[in-house]
Coordinates of C-alpha atoms in Angstrom, one line a residue:
M1 CA 37.8 -14.3 -18.0
D2 CA 37.0 -13.9 -21.6
D3 CA 36.5 -17.5 -22.2
E4 CA 34.3 -18.3 -19.4
E5 CA 31.1 -20.0 -20.3
L6 CA 27.6 -19.3 -18.8
S7 CA 24.6 -21.2 -18.7
G8 CA 21.2 -20.1 -19.9
A9 CA 20.2 -20.3 -16.2
Q10 CA 23.0 -18.1 -15.2
L11 CA 22.4 -15.7 -18.0
L12 CA 18.9 -15.1 -17.1
A13 CA 19.8 -14.5 -13.4
E14 CA 22.4 -12.1 -14.4
A15 CA 20.0 -10.2 -16.8
L16 CA 17.2 -10.1 -14.1
R17 CA 19.8 -8.5 -11.6
T18 CA 21.3 -6.0 -14.0
Q19 CA 17.2 -5.1 -14.6
N20 CA 17.3 -4.3 -10.7
V21 CA 14.7 -7.2 -9.8
K22 CA 15.2 -8.1 -6.4
Y23 CA 12.6 -10.8 -5.9
I24 CA 11.4 -14.0 -7.5
F25 CA 8.4 -15.8 -6.2
G26 CA 7.6 -19.5 -7.7
I27 CA 7.5 -23.2 -7.5
V28 CA 10.3 -25.2 -9.0
G29 CA 10.6 -28.4 -10.9
V30 CA 11.5 -29.4 -14.2
P31 CA 13.2 -27.5 -16.1
V32 CA 13.6 -24.2 -13.8
I33 CA 15.4 -25.6 -10.5
E34 CA 18.6 -24.3 -12.1
I35 CA 17.2 -20.9 -12.6
A36 CA 15.9 -20.4 -9.0
M37 CA 19.5 -21.4 -7.8
A38 CA 21.4 -19.4 -10.4
A39 CA 19.1 -16.2 -9.2
Q40 CA 20.0 -16.6 -5.5
A41 CA 23.6 -17.2 -6.5
A42 CA 23.3 -13.6 -8.4
G43 CA 21.8 -12.3 -4.9
I44 CA 18.0 -12.2 -6.0
K45 CA 15.9 -13.5 -3.3
Y46 CA 13.8 -16.2 -4.0
I47 CA 10.6 -17.0 -2.1
G48 CA 9.3 -20.8 -2.8
M49 CA 5.5 -20.8 -2.8
R50 CA 2.7 -23.2 -2.6
N51 CA 0.8 -22.7 -5.7
E52 CA 1.7 -20.7 -9.0
Q53 CA -1.2 -18.2 -9.0
A54 CA -0.1 -17.1 -5.4
A55 CA 3.4 -16.8 -6.5
C56 CA 2.4 -14.4 -9.3
Y57 CA -0.1 -12.5 -7.2
A58 CA 2.8 -11.7 -4.6
A59 CA 5.3 -10.9 -7.8
S60 CA 2.7 -8.4 -8.9
A61 CA 2.4 -6.9 -5.5
V62 CA 6.1 -6.3 -5.3
G63 CA 5.7 -4.3 -8.5
F64 CA 2.7 -1.9 -6.8
L65 CA 4.5 -1.5 -3.8
T66 CA 8.1 -0.9 -5.3
G67 CA 7.6 0.3 -8.9
R68 CA 9.8 -2.5 -9.8
P69 CA 8.5 -5.9 -11.3
G70 CA 8.8 -8.8 -9.2
V71 CA 9.2 -12.0 -10.9
C72 CA 7.2 -14.9 -10.9
L73 CA 9.1 -18.3 -11.6
V74 CA 6.8 -21.4 -12.9
V75 CA 7.3 -24.7 -14.8
S76 CA 6.1 -25.4 -18.0
G77 CA 2.3 -26.3 -19.1
P78 CA 0.1 -26.6 -16.0
G79 CA 2.6 -24.5 -13.7
L80 CA 2.7 -21.6 -16.4
I81 CA -1.6 -22.3 -17.0
H82 CA -1.9 -21.8 -13.1
A83 CA 0.1 -18.4 -13.3
L84 CA -2.3 -16.9 -16.1
G85 CA -4.7 -15.8 -13.2
G86 CA -2.2 -13.8 -11.7
M87 CA -0.9 -12.3 -14.9
A88 CA -4.6 -11.6 -15.9
N89 CA -4.8 -10.1 -12.4
A90 CA -1.6 -7.6 -13.0
N91 CA -2.7 -6.5 -16.1
M92 CA -6.2 -5.4 -14.9
N93 CA -4.5 -3.8 -11.9
C94 CA -1.9 -2.1 -13.9
W95 CA 0.8 -3.3 -11.7
P96 CA 4.1 -4.6 -13.5
V97 CA 5.1 -8.4 -13.2
V98 CA 7.4 -10.6 -15.3
V99 CA 6.4 -14.1 -15.4
V100 CA 9.2 -16.5 -16.5
G101 CA 8.3 -19.9 -17.6
G102 CA 10.1 -23.0 -18.3
S103 CA 9.0 -25.1 -21.5
S104 CA 9.7 -28.4 -23.2
D105 CA 12.8 -28.7 -25.4
Q106 CA 12.9 -27.2 -28.4
N107 CA 14.0 -30.0 -30.5
Q108 CA 10.8 -32.0 -29.2
E109 CA 8.4 -29.2 -30.2
T110 CA 5.1 -30.8 -31.8
M111 CA 6.2 -34.2 -30.5
G112 CA 4.1 -34.4 -27.6
A113 CA 7.0 -33.3 -25.3
F114 CA 6.5 -33.5 -21.3
Q115 CA 4.1 -30.6 -20.6
E116 CA 4.1 -29.1 -24.1
F117 CA 1.8 -26.3 -24.4
P118 CA 2.0 -23.2 -26.6
Q119 CA 3.2 -20.9 -24.0
V120 CA 4.0 -17.9 -25.8
E121 CA 0.9 -17.5 -27.5
A122 CA -1.3 -18.2 -24.5
C123 CA 0.3 -15.5 -22.6
R124 CA -0.1 -12.7 -25.3
M125 CA -4.2 -12.5 -24.3
Y126 CA -2.8 -11.7 -20.7
S127 CA 0.4 -9.7 -21.2
K128 CA 1.8 -6.6 -22.6
F129 CA 4.6 -8.5 -24.2
S130 CA 5.3 -12.3 -24.7
A131 CA 8.5 -14.0 -26.0
R132 CA 11.1 -16.6 -26.0
P133 CA 14.7 -15.8 -26.7
S134 CA 16.0 -17.0 -30.1
S135 CA 19.1 -17.8 -28.6
L136 CA 21.1 -17.9 -25.2
E137 CA 22.8 -14.7 -26.7
A138 CA 19.3 -13.3 -26.9
I139 CA 18.4 -13.8 -23.3
P140 CA 19.5 -10.6 -21.8
I141 CA 18.1 -8.6 -24.2
V142 CA 14.7 -10.3 -23.9
V143 CA 14.8 -9.6 -20.4
E144 CA 15.5 -6.0 -20.8
K145 CA 12.5 -5.7 -23.1
A146 CA 10.1 -7.5 -20.5
V147 CA 11.2 -5.2 -17.6
R148 CA 10.8 -2.0 -19.6
A149 CA 7.4 -3.0 -21.2
S150 CA 6.1 -3.9 -17.6
I151 CA 6.9 -0.5 -16.4
Y152 CA 6.7 1.8 -19.3
G153 CA 3.1 3.5 -20.0
R154 CA 0.3 1.7 -18.5
P155 CA 2.1 -1.2 -16.2
G156 CA 1.4 -4.8 -16.6
A157 CA 2.2 -8.3 -17.0
C158 CA 5.2 -9.5 -19.1
Y159 CA 6.1 -13.4 -20.2
I160 CA 9.5 -14.9 -21.0
D161 CA 9.7 -18.4 -22.1
I162 CA 12.8 -20.5 -21.5
P163 CA 12.8 -24.1 -23.0
G164 CA 14.5 -26.6 -20.8
N165 CA 17.5 -27.4 -23.4
M166 CA 18.3 -23.7 -22.8
V167 CA 18.7 -23.7 -19.1
N168 CA 21.8 -25.9 -19.0
A169 CA 23.2 -24.9 -22.2
K170 CA 26.2 -22.8 -22.2
V171 CA 27.7 -19.9 -24.1
N172 CA 31.2 -18.1 -23.9
K173 CA 30.3 -14.8 -22.1
I174 CA 32.1 -12.8 -24.8
K175 CA 29.4 -13.6 -27.2
V176 CA 27.0 -11.9 -25.2
R177 CA 26.2 -8.6 -25.7
K178 CA 25.9 -6.7 -22.6
I179 CA 22.6 -5.1 -21.7
S180 CA 22.5 -2.3 -19.2
C181 CA 19.5 -1.6 -16.9
C182 CA 16.6 0.4 -18.6
L183 CA 16.0 4.0 -17.9
P184 CA 13.3 4.8 -15.5
P185 CA 9.8 5.4 -17.0
P186 CA 9.6 8.7 -18.7
V187 CA 7.6 11.4 -17.1
S188 CA 4.8 13.1 -19.4
L189 CA 3.2 16.1 -18.6
A190 CA -0.4 17.1 -19.7
E191 CA -1.1 20.0 -22.6
S192 CA -0.9 23.3 -20.9
D193 CA -3.9 24.5 -22.4
A194 CA -5.7 21.3 -21.1
V195 CA -4.4 22.0 -17.6
C196 CA -5.7 25.7 -17.8
N197 CA -8.8 24.8 -18.8
A198 CA -9.2 21.9 -16.1
V199 CA -8.2 24.8 -13.3
S200 CA -11.0 27.1 -14.7
I201 CA -13.4 24.4 -14.5
L202 CA -12.7 23.7 -11.0
K203 CA -12.8 27.2 -9.7
Q204 CA -16.1 27.7 -11.1
S205 CA -17.5 24.4 -9.7
R206 CA -20.1 24.6 -6.9
R207 CA -19.7 21.1 -5.8
P208 CA -16.1 19.7 -6.6
L209 CA -14.9 15.9 -5.7
L210 CA -11.6 14.4 -6.3
I211 CA -11.6 10.6 -6.7
I212 CA -8.2 9.1 -6.1
G213 CA -7.3 6.1 -7.5
K214 CA -4.4 3.4 -7.1
G215 CA -2.8 4.9 -10.0
A216 CA -2.2 7.9 -7.8
A217 CA -0.8 5.6 -5.2
Y218 CA 1.5 3.9 -7.8
S219 CA 2.9 7.2 -9.3
R220 CA 3.9 8.2 -5.7
A221 CA 1.7 11.4 -6.1
E222 CA 1.1 11.5 -2.4
A223 CA 2.8 14.8 -1.6
N224 CA 1.3 16.8 -4.5
I225 CA -2.5 15.5 -3.9
R226 CA -2.3 16.2 0.0
E227 CA -1.0 19.7 -1.1
L228 CA -3.8 19.9 -3.3
V229 CA -6.4 18.8 -0.6
N230 CA -5.1 21.3 2.2
L231 CA -4.5 24.3 0.2
Y232 CA -7.8 24.2 -1.7
G233 CA -10.1 22.2 0.5
F234 CA -11.4 19.7 -1.7
P235 CA -13.6 16.9 -0.7
F236 CA -12.0 13.8 -1.8
L237 CA -13.1 10.0 -2.3
P238 CA -10.4 7.3 -2.4
T239 CA -10.9 4.2 -4.2
P240 CA -10.6 1.0 -2.3
M241 CA -6.4 1.1 -3.2
G242 CA -6.4 4.6 -3.3
K243 CA -6.6 4.8 0.2
G244 CA -3.6 6.4 2.2
V245 CA -2.7 8.6 -0.6
V246 CA -4.3 11.0 1.4
P247 CA -5.0 10.0 5.2
D248 CA -8.5 8.3 5.7
D249 CA -9.1 10.1 8.7
H250 CA -8.4 13.7 7.3
P251 CA -11.5 16.0 7.3
N252 CA -12.1 16.2 3.9
C253 CA -12.5 12.3 3.3
V254 CA -15.9 11.6 2.0
S255 CA -15.6 7.9 2.2
A256 CA -18.7 7.5 4.4
A257 CA -20.9 9.8 2.0
R258 CA -19.6 7.9 -1.0
S259 CA -23.0 7.6 -2.8
R260 CA -24.0 10.9 -1.8
A261 CA -20.8 12.5 -3.1
L262 CA -20.9 10.5 -6.4
Q263 CA -24.7 11.5 -7.1
N264 CA -24.3 15.2 -6.5
A265 CA -20.9 16.5 -7.6
D266 CA -20.9 18.7 -10.4
V267 CA -17.2 18.5 -11.3
V268 CA -15.0 15.3 -10.7
L269 CA -11.3 15.4 -10.9
L270 CA -10.3 11.7 -11.5
L271 CA -6.8 10.8 -10.6
G272 CA -5.6 7.7 -11.5
A273 CA -9.0 5.7 -11.3
R274 CA -10.8 4.3 -14.0
L275 CA -14.5 4.8 -15.0
N276 CA -15.3 1.0 -14.5
W277 CA -17.6 -1.2 -12.5
I278 CA -15.9 0.2 -9.4
L279 CA -17.0 3.7 -10.2
H280 CA -20.3 2.5 -11.7
F281 CA -19.0 3.6 -15.2
G282 CA -19.3 7.0 -14.2
L283 CA -23.2 6.9 -15.1
P284 CA -26.5 8.0 -13.7
P285 CA -28.1 7.5 -11.5
R286 CA -24.6 7.0 -9.5
F287 CA -23.3 10.1 -11.0
S288 CA -24.9 13.5 -12.0
P289 CA -26.0 13.3 -15.4
D290 CA -24.9 16.9 -16.1
V291 CA -21.3 16.0 -13.9
K292 CA -18.2 17.4 -15.7
I293 CA -15.4 15.0 -15.5
I294 CA -11.8 16.1 -15.5
Q295 CA -9.7 12.8 -16.2
V296 CA -6.1 12.3 -15.5
D297 CA -4.5 8.9 -16.7
I298 CA -1.4 7.8 -18.0
Y299 CA -3.0 5.7 -20.6
A300 CA -4.2 7.5 -23.7
E301 CA -6.8 4.7 -24.8
E302 CA -8.5 5.0 -21.2
L303 CA -9.7 8.5 -21.8
G304 CA -13.2 8.9 -22.6
N305 CA -14.0 5.4 -21.6
N306 CA -17.6 4.9 -21.0
V307 CA -18.0 8.9 -20.2
K308 CA -16.5 11.7 -22.5
P309 CA -14.4 14.0 -20.1
T310 CA -14.9 17.7 -20.2
V311 CA -11.1 17.8 -20.2
A312 CA -8.5 14.9 -20.5
L313 CA -5.3 15.2 -19.0
L314 CA -2.7 12.7 -20.5
G315 CA 0.0 12.4 -18.2
D316 CA 2.1 10.9 -15.2
I317 CA -0.3 11.4 -12.2
N318 CA 2.2 13.0 -10.0
A319 CA 3.2 15.5 -12.7
V320 CA 0.0 16.2 -13.7
V321 CA -1.2 17.3 -10.1
D322 CA 1.7 19.4 -9.7
Q323 CA 1.1 21.2 -13.0
L324 CA -2.4 21.7 -11.7
L325 CA -0.9 23.1 -8.4
G326 CA 1.1 25.6 -10.5
Y327 CA -1.7 27.2 -12.2
L328 CA -3.8 27.1 -8.6
K329 CA -1.2 28.8 -6.9
H330 CA -1.0 31.9 -9.1
D331 CA -3.8 33.6 -7.1
T332 CA -5.2 33.1 -3.8
W333 CA -8.6 31.3 -4.7
T334 CA -9.8 28.5 -2.1
Y335 CA -12.9 26.5 -2.3
P336 CA -15.0 27.5 0.5
L337 CA -15.4 25.0 3.2
N338 CA -18.6 26.3 4.7
T339 CA -20.9 25.6 1.7
Q340 CA -24.2 23.7 1.2
W341 CA -22.4 21.0 -0.4
W342 CA -20.1 20.4 2.7
K343 CA -23.2 20.6 5.1
M344 CA -24.7 17.8 2.8
L345 CA -21.8 15.4 2.8
K346 CA -20.9 16.2 6.5
E347 CA -24.5 15.0 7.4
R348 CA -24.5 12.0 5.3
I349 CA -21.0 11.4 7.0
K350 CA -22.4 11.6 10.5
S351 CA -25.4 9.7 9.5
N352 CA -23.6 6.5 8.5
E353 CA -21.1 6.6 11.1
N354 CA -23.6 6.4 13.5
T355 CA -25.4 3.7 12.0
S356 CA -22.0 1.6 11.7
K357 CA -21.5 2.3 15.4
V358 CA -24.7 1.4 16.5
L359 CA -24.3 -2.3 14.8
A360 CA -20.6 -2.4 16.4
L361 CA -22.2 -1.8 20.0
E362 CA -24.3 -5.1 19.6
K363 CA -23.3 -7.3 22.6
S364 CA -24.9 -10.5 21.0
V365 CA -22.8 -13.4 20.5
P366 CA -21.8 -14.5 17.7
M367 CA -20.4 -11.0 16.7
N368 CA -21.2 -9.1 13.4
Y369 CA -18.8 -7.6 11.2
Y370 CA -19.0 -4.0 12.5
T371 CA -18.1 -5.3 16.1
V372 CA -15.2 -7.2 14.8
F373 CA -13.8 -4.1 12.6
Y374 CA -14.4 -1.5 15.3
C375 CA -12.2 -3.9 18.0
V376 CA -9.7 -4.3 15.3
R377 CA -9.7 -0.7 14.4
E378 CA -8.9 0.2 18.1
L379 CA -5.6 -1.7 18.2
L380 CA -4.0 -1.6 14.5
P381 CA -1.1 0.7 14.1
K382 CA -1.7 3.6 11.9
N383 CA 1.4 2.4 9.6
C384 CA 0.4 -1.2 8.9
I385 CA -0.3 -2.6 5.7
I386 CA -3.7 -4.0 5.3
V387 CA -4.4 -6.8 2.9
S388 CA -7.9 -7.5 2.5
E389 CA -10.1 -9.8 0.5
G390 CA -13.7 -11.5 0.8
A391 CA -17.0 -10.3 -0.2
N392 CA -18.5 -8.2 3.1
T393 CA -15.3 -8.7 4.9
M394 CA -13.5 -6.7 2.3
D395 CA -16.3 -4.3 1.5
I396 CA -17.1 -3.5 5.2
G397 CA -13.6 -3.4 6.4
R398 CA -12.7 -0.8 3.7
T399 CA -15.1 1.6 5.3
I400 CA -13.9 1.0 8.7
L401 CA -10.5 0.4 8.8
N402 CA -8.5 3.5 7.9
N403 CA -5.2 3.6 5.9
S404 CA -2.6 6.7 6.9
L405 CA -0.1 6.0 4.2
P406 CA -0.4 5.3 0.5
R407 CA 0.1 1.6 -1.0
H408 CA -0.8 0.4 2.5
R409 CA -4.0 -1.3 1.2
L410 CA -4.5 -4.2 -0.8
D411 CA -7.2 -6.3 -2.3
A412 CA -9.2 -7.8 -4.6
G413 CA -8.7 -5.0 -7.2
T414 CA -9.9 -4.2 -10.3
F415 CA -10.6 -8.1 -11.4
G416 CA -12.3 -8.9 -8.0
T417 CA -9.8 -11.9 -7.5
M418 CA -10.2 -14.2 -4.5
G419 CA -7.3 -15.7 -3.4
V420 CA -4.7 -13.0 -3.7
G421 CA -4.7 -12.3 0.2
L422 CA -2.2 -14.5 1.3
G423 CA 0.5 -13.7 -1.8
F424 CA -0.1 -10.2 -1.4
A425 CA 0.6 -10.2 2.3
I426 CA 3.8 -12.5 1.9
A427 CA 5.0 -10.0 -0.8
S428 CA 4.2 -7.0 1.7
A429 CA 6.1 -8.6 4.3
V430 CA 9.1 -9.4 2.2
V431 CA 9.5 -5.7 1.1
V432 CA 9.1 -4.6 4.7
K433 CA 11.9 -6.9 5.9
E434 CA 14.0 -5.8 3.1
Q435 CA 13.4 -2.0 3.7
N436 CA 13.9 -2.4 7.5
T437 CA 10.8 -0.5 8.1
P438 CA 8.5 -1.1 11.0
E439 CA 5.5 -1.9 9.3
R440 CA 2.9 -4.7 10.5
V441 CA 1.1 -6.8 7.7
V442 CA -2.2 -7.7 8.6
C443 CA -4.0 -9.9 6.2
I444 CA -7.9 -9.8 6.8
Q445 CA -9.9 -12.1 5.0
G446 CA -13.3 -14.2 4.9
D447 CA -13.2 -17.8 5.2
S448 CA -14.0 -18.4 1.7
A449 CA -11.4 -16.2 0.5
F450 CA -8.6 -18.0 3.0
G451 CA -9.7 -21.3 1.4
F452 CA -8.0 -20.3 -2.0
S453 CA -4.7 -20.1 -0.7
G454 CA -4.5 -21.3 2.6
M455 CA -1.4 -23.5 1.9
E456 CA 0.5 -20.4 1.7
V457 CA 0.5 -20.4 5.7
E458 CA 3.2 -22.9 5.2
T459 CA 5.2 -20.4 3.2
I460 CA 4.7 -17.5 6.0
C461 CA 5.8 -20.1 8.6
R462 CA 9.0 -21.2 6.8
Y463 CA 10.2 -17.8 6.1
K464 CA 9.3 -16.8 9.5
L465 CA 7.3 -13.6 8.3
P466 CA 5.5 -11.8 11.0
I467 CA 2.0 -11.4 9.2
I468 CA -1.1 -11.4 11.1
I469 CA -4.0 -13.4 9.5
I470 CA -7.5 -12.6 10.9
I471 CA -10.3 -14.6 9.2
V472 CA -13.7 -13.2 9.6
N473 CA -15.5 -16.6 9.6
N474 CA -19.3 -16.9 8.9
N475 CA -19.2 -20.3 7.7
G476 CA -19.8 -19.5 4.0
I477 CA -19.5 -17.5 0.8
Y478 CA -21.8 -14.2 1.6
S479 CA -23.5 -16.2 4.3
G480 CA -23.3 -19.8 5.9
L481 CA -25.3 -21.9 8.6
D482 CA -24.5 -22.3 11.9
E483 CA -23.9 -25.7 13.5
E484 CA -27.1 -26.6 14.4
C485 CA -28.4 -25.8 10.9
W486 CA -25.6 -27.7 9.4
K487 CA -26.4 -31.1 11.7
E488 CA -30.0 -30.9 10.4
M489 CA -29.1 -30.6 6.7
E490 CA -27.2 -33.6 7.6
K491 CA -30.4 -35.7 8.8
I492 CA -32.1 -34.8 5.9
G493 CA -30.0 -36.3 3.6
E494 CA -27.0 -36.0 1.2
L495 CA -25.3 -32.5 1.7
E496 CA -24.7 -32.4 -2.2
T497 CA -28.3 -31.7 -2.6
T498 CA -29.3 -30.2 0.8
A499 CA -26.6 -27.8 1.8
P500 CA -27.0 -24.4 0.2
P501 CA -24.0 -23.8 -2.1
V502 CA -22.8 -20.8 -0.3
S503 CA -22.1 -22.9 2.8
L504 CA -18.9 -24.0 3.9
L505 CA -18.2 -26.2 7.1
P506 CA -19.3 -24.2 10.4
N507 CA -16.9 -23.4 12.9
A508 CA -13.9 -24.6 10.9
R509 CA -10.7 -24.5 12.7
Y510 CA -8.7 -22.7 10.4
D511 CA -6.6 -21.4 13.5
Q512 CA -5.1 -25.1 13.7
V513 CA -3.7 -24.6 10.2
M514 CA -1.4 -22.1 11.4
S515 CA -0.5 -24.0 14.6
A516 CA 0.3 -27.1 12.4
F517 CA 3.4 -25.2 10.9
G518 CA 4.6 -23.4 13.9
G519 CA 2.5 -20.2 14.1
K520 CA 0.2 -19.2 16.5
G521 CA -3.6 -19.7 16.2
Y522 CA -6.4 -18.3 18.1
F523 CA -10.3 -19.2 18.2
V524 CA -12.1 -16.4 18.9
R525 CA -16.0 -15.6 19.6
T526 CA -16.2 -12.5 22.0
P527 CA -15.0 -9.2 21.7
D528 CA -12.6 -9.6 24.6
E529 CA -11.1 -12.7 23.2
L530 CA -10.5 -10.6 20.0
H531 CA -8.7 -8.1 21.9
R532 CA -6.5 -10.4 23.5
A533 CA -5.8 -12.2 20.5
L534 CA -4.7 -9.2 18.4
E535 CA -2.8 -7.5 21.1
E536 CA -0.7 -10.6 21.8
S537 CA -0.3 -11.0 17.7
L538 CA 1.0 -7.4 17.2
N539 CA 3.3 -7.9 20.5
C540 CA 5.5 -10.8 18.9
E541 CA 7.3 -11.5 15.8
T542 CA 5.7 -15.1 15.2
P543 CA 3.1 -15.6 12.3
S544 CA -0.5 -15.7 13.6
L545 CA -3.8 -16.4 12.5
I546 CA -7.2 -15.2 14.4
N547 CA -10.0 -17.3 13.4
I548 CA -13.1 -15.0 14.5
M549 CA -16.5 -16.9 14.5
I550 CA -19.5 -14.1 13.7
N551 CA -23.0 -14.9 13.0
P552 CA -23.7 -16.6 9.7
S553 CA -26.4 -14.0 8.8
S554 CA -24.4 -10.9 9.5
D555 CA -24.6 -8.7 6.6
R556 CA -23.6 -4.9 5.8
K557 CA -25.9 -1.8 6.7
P558 CA -28.5 -0.7 4.2
Q559 CA -26.8 0.6 1.0
D560 CA -28.4 3.4 -1.2
F561 CA -27.2 1.6 -4.2
H562 CA -26.4 -2.2 -4.8
W563 CA -22.5 -2.3 -4.8
L564 CA -22.6 -3.9 -8.3
T565 CA -24.2 -1.9 -11.1
R566 CA -26.0 -3.9 -13.6
S567 CA -27.4 -2.8 -16.9
N568 CA -31.1 -1.9 -17.5
L569 CA -30.8 -3.5 -21.3

C-alpha cells in the first residue's frame, strides 16, 4: 500500500534483511527492544546474549565464518561501551561486523539524557564507518553503506547509531527510497609483472616457506592454496586461524618445526598473514636477515609494514594465488622434496613431536596439558569447529589439535583477546545449525578465559546449542595453586595480600554452572574420566561442559624462543 507507514525499527530491520544480514546478537533494553522484534518479524534470527562484549564477538565470528557481517544490537551508553571491545577485536582480526546502538533522544542531546554518550564519535576509533542517519528516510542508505564498508577492502567493524525517538517514529513508505543489496566485494588482481617476478624468486629459492594466514581462510582460497602445495611441494606454516586451509596432517605442514622454518627460510610467501607480533614482525633473530618476502595482501597499507617485501602482490588472496598457479603451470618445475631443507625440517618435526608424546604419556594425576590434548585429539571428529582461548591452553592445543577444514579454528586472534570463546562458539553453532551441516562445535578454554563470559552458558542452554565446552583447569592465570597450598595461604593471613595475583579458586566446579541451566557437567581428574566424558558429550546433542583438573604447575615444553617478541631497545 502506498500510504503504509513504517517505524524506524521496521525500516532498520527491512534494510538489514535487504543487505542479506541473517543474524543479530544482542542484549535489548530501552530503546532497542522494538528493533529486535522488528528484525524477527523480518525473518532475521535474533540471539539474546548475556553481555554486549560476547554479543559483539559472536556477530564478528559470523562475519569470518560466512563472509557477511553479523549484527550486534546494544542499548545506549554502557551497552555500546561494552561492545567496543568486540568492535576493536573485529577490526584487529579484519572481520566484518555491524554494531547497531540505540542512543538518547535527539531533542535531549547535551541535556544529560538517560545514558547520553557521544557514541558516533567514540566508535570512530574502533570502526571503519560510524554514522547516525539524519532522518528515517536515510536509514536504508546508512545501513547499505555500513554493510558495504564492513566487507569491502580490509573487512572490519562499522557502527550505526539510532536515537530512541527514531525507533518508534513513523514515515510513509512511499517517501523512503529503495536501496538494493550492495554488490559482492570486487575481486582485485596483482600486477602481472609482480606475479612473474614472485614466481621467478620462488623457483630460485632453496628453502621456501608458505605462511598461510586467516586472510587466506577468509578469502576462501583453500582450493588454490592446496593445489599450490600439492603440485609444487612447498612446506607451509599456518598461523593459528589459517589452520585447515591446507589440512594440518598434510605431510608438508611444518607447524611442529615452526621456529626452525622461520629462522632458515630464504623465501617466504606470505598469504593473508601480517608481519606483526604473531610472526615476530618478520625480523631477526626469528627470521633470517637475508630472507626474501613475497607479500600477498588485500590492503595496500599493510604491504611493507615492518619489513620491505622483495615483491608486493596487492589483491584478493584467492585470485592472486590463482595468478601464481597460472604462471607456475607454464613449465614442469617442482620444488624437490629430497633436499637438505626438508631433511632439517623433518628432523625438527620428529624431535618436537617425540617430546610432546613423552609428556603426554606421563601417568601422574593431576594430568598435564599434553596428556589432556592427546586424549582429546583421539576423539574429536575431523570436521569439528575448534574454538580456543587461554594462554597455554590455546597455544599447546594449537600444536596438538589438528584442523582439516578452513575456518574451523577460532581463537584469541591478533588482539589476543580473552573472553571471545563462548561468543565465537555460539556464533559457530548458530551458523552450523542454519547451514544444516554435521560439524560439532568444541570450545576449549582455560579456567581464567572461561570466567570472562561464563554466563553465556545460559545462552547456550536457552537455545539448546550442542556445544561442548572443555575447561583445562589449572586453578589460575598461567599457573595456580593446589588446594593444600591455598588452605595454607588462608592460614597465613588475608588472601588479598598473600595469594599470588595469578591464582584462582582451586578445584572450582565450573561443571555445575552448566548443570544449573540444564546442560551436562563433568568433573574430570583422570584420562579415563576424560575419555568417557568427551565420548558421551560427542554422542548427544545436550550442551556439555567438561571441567578437567590439571597440575597447577603444568607448562609447555621448552621453546627455542619466547612466544612474545620484545624489543631490545
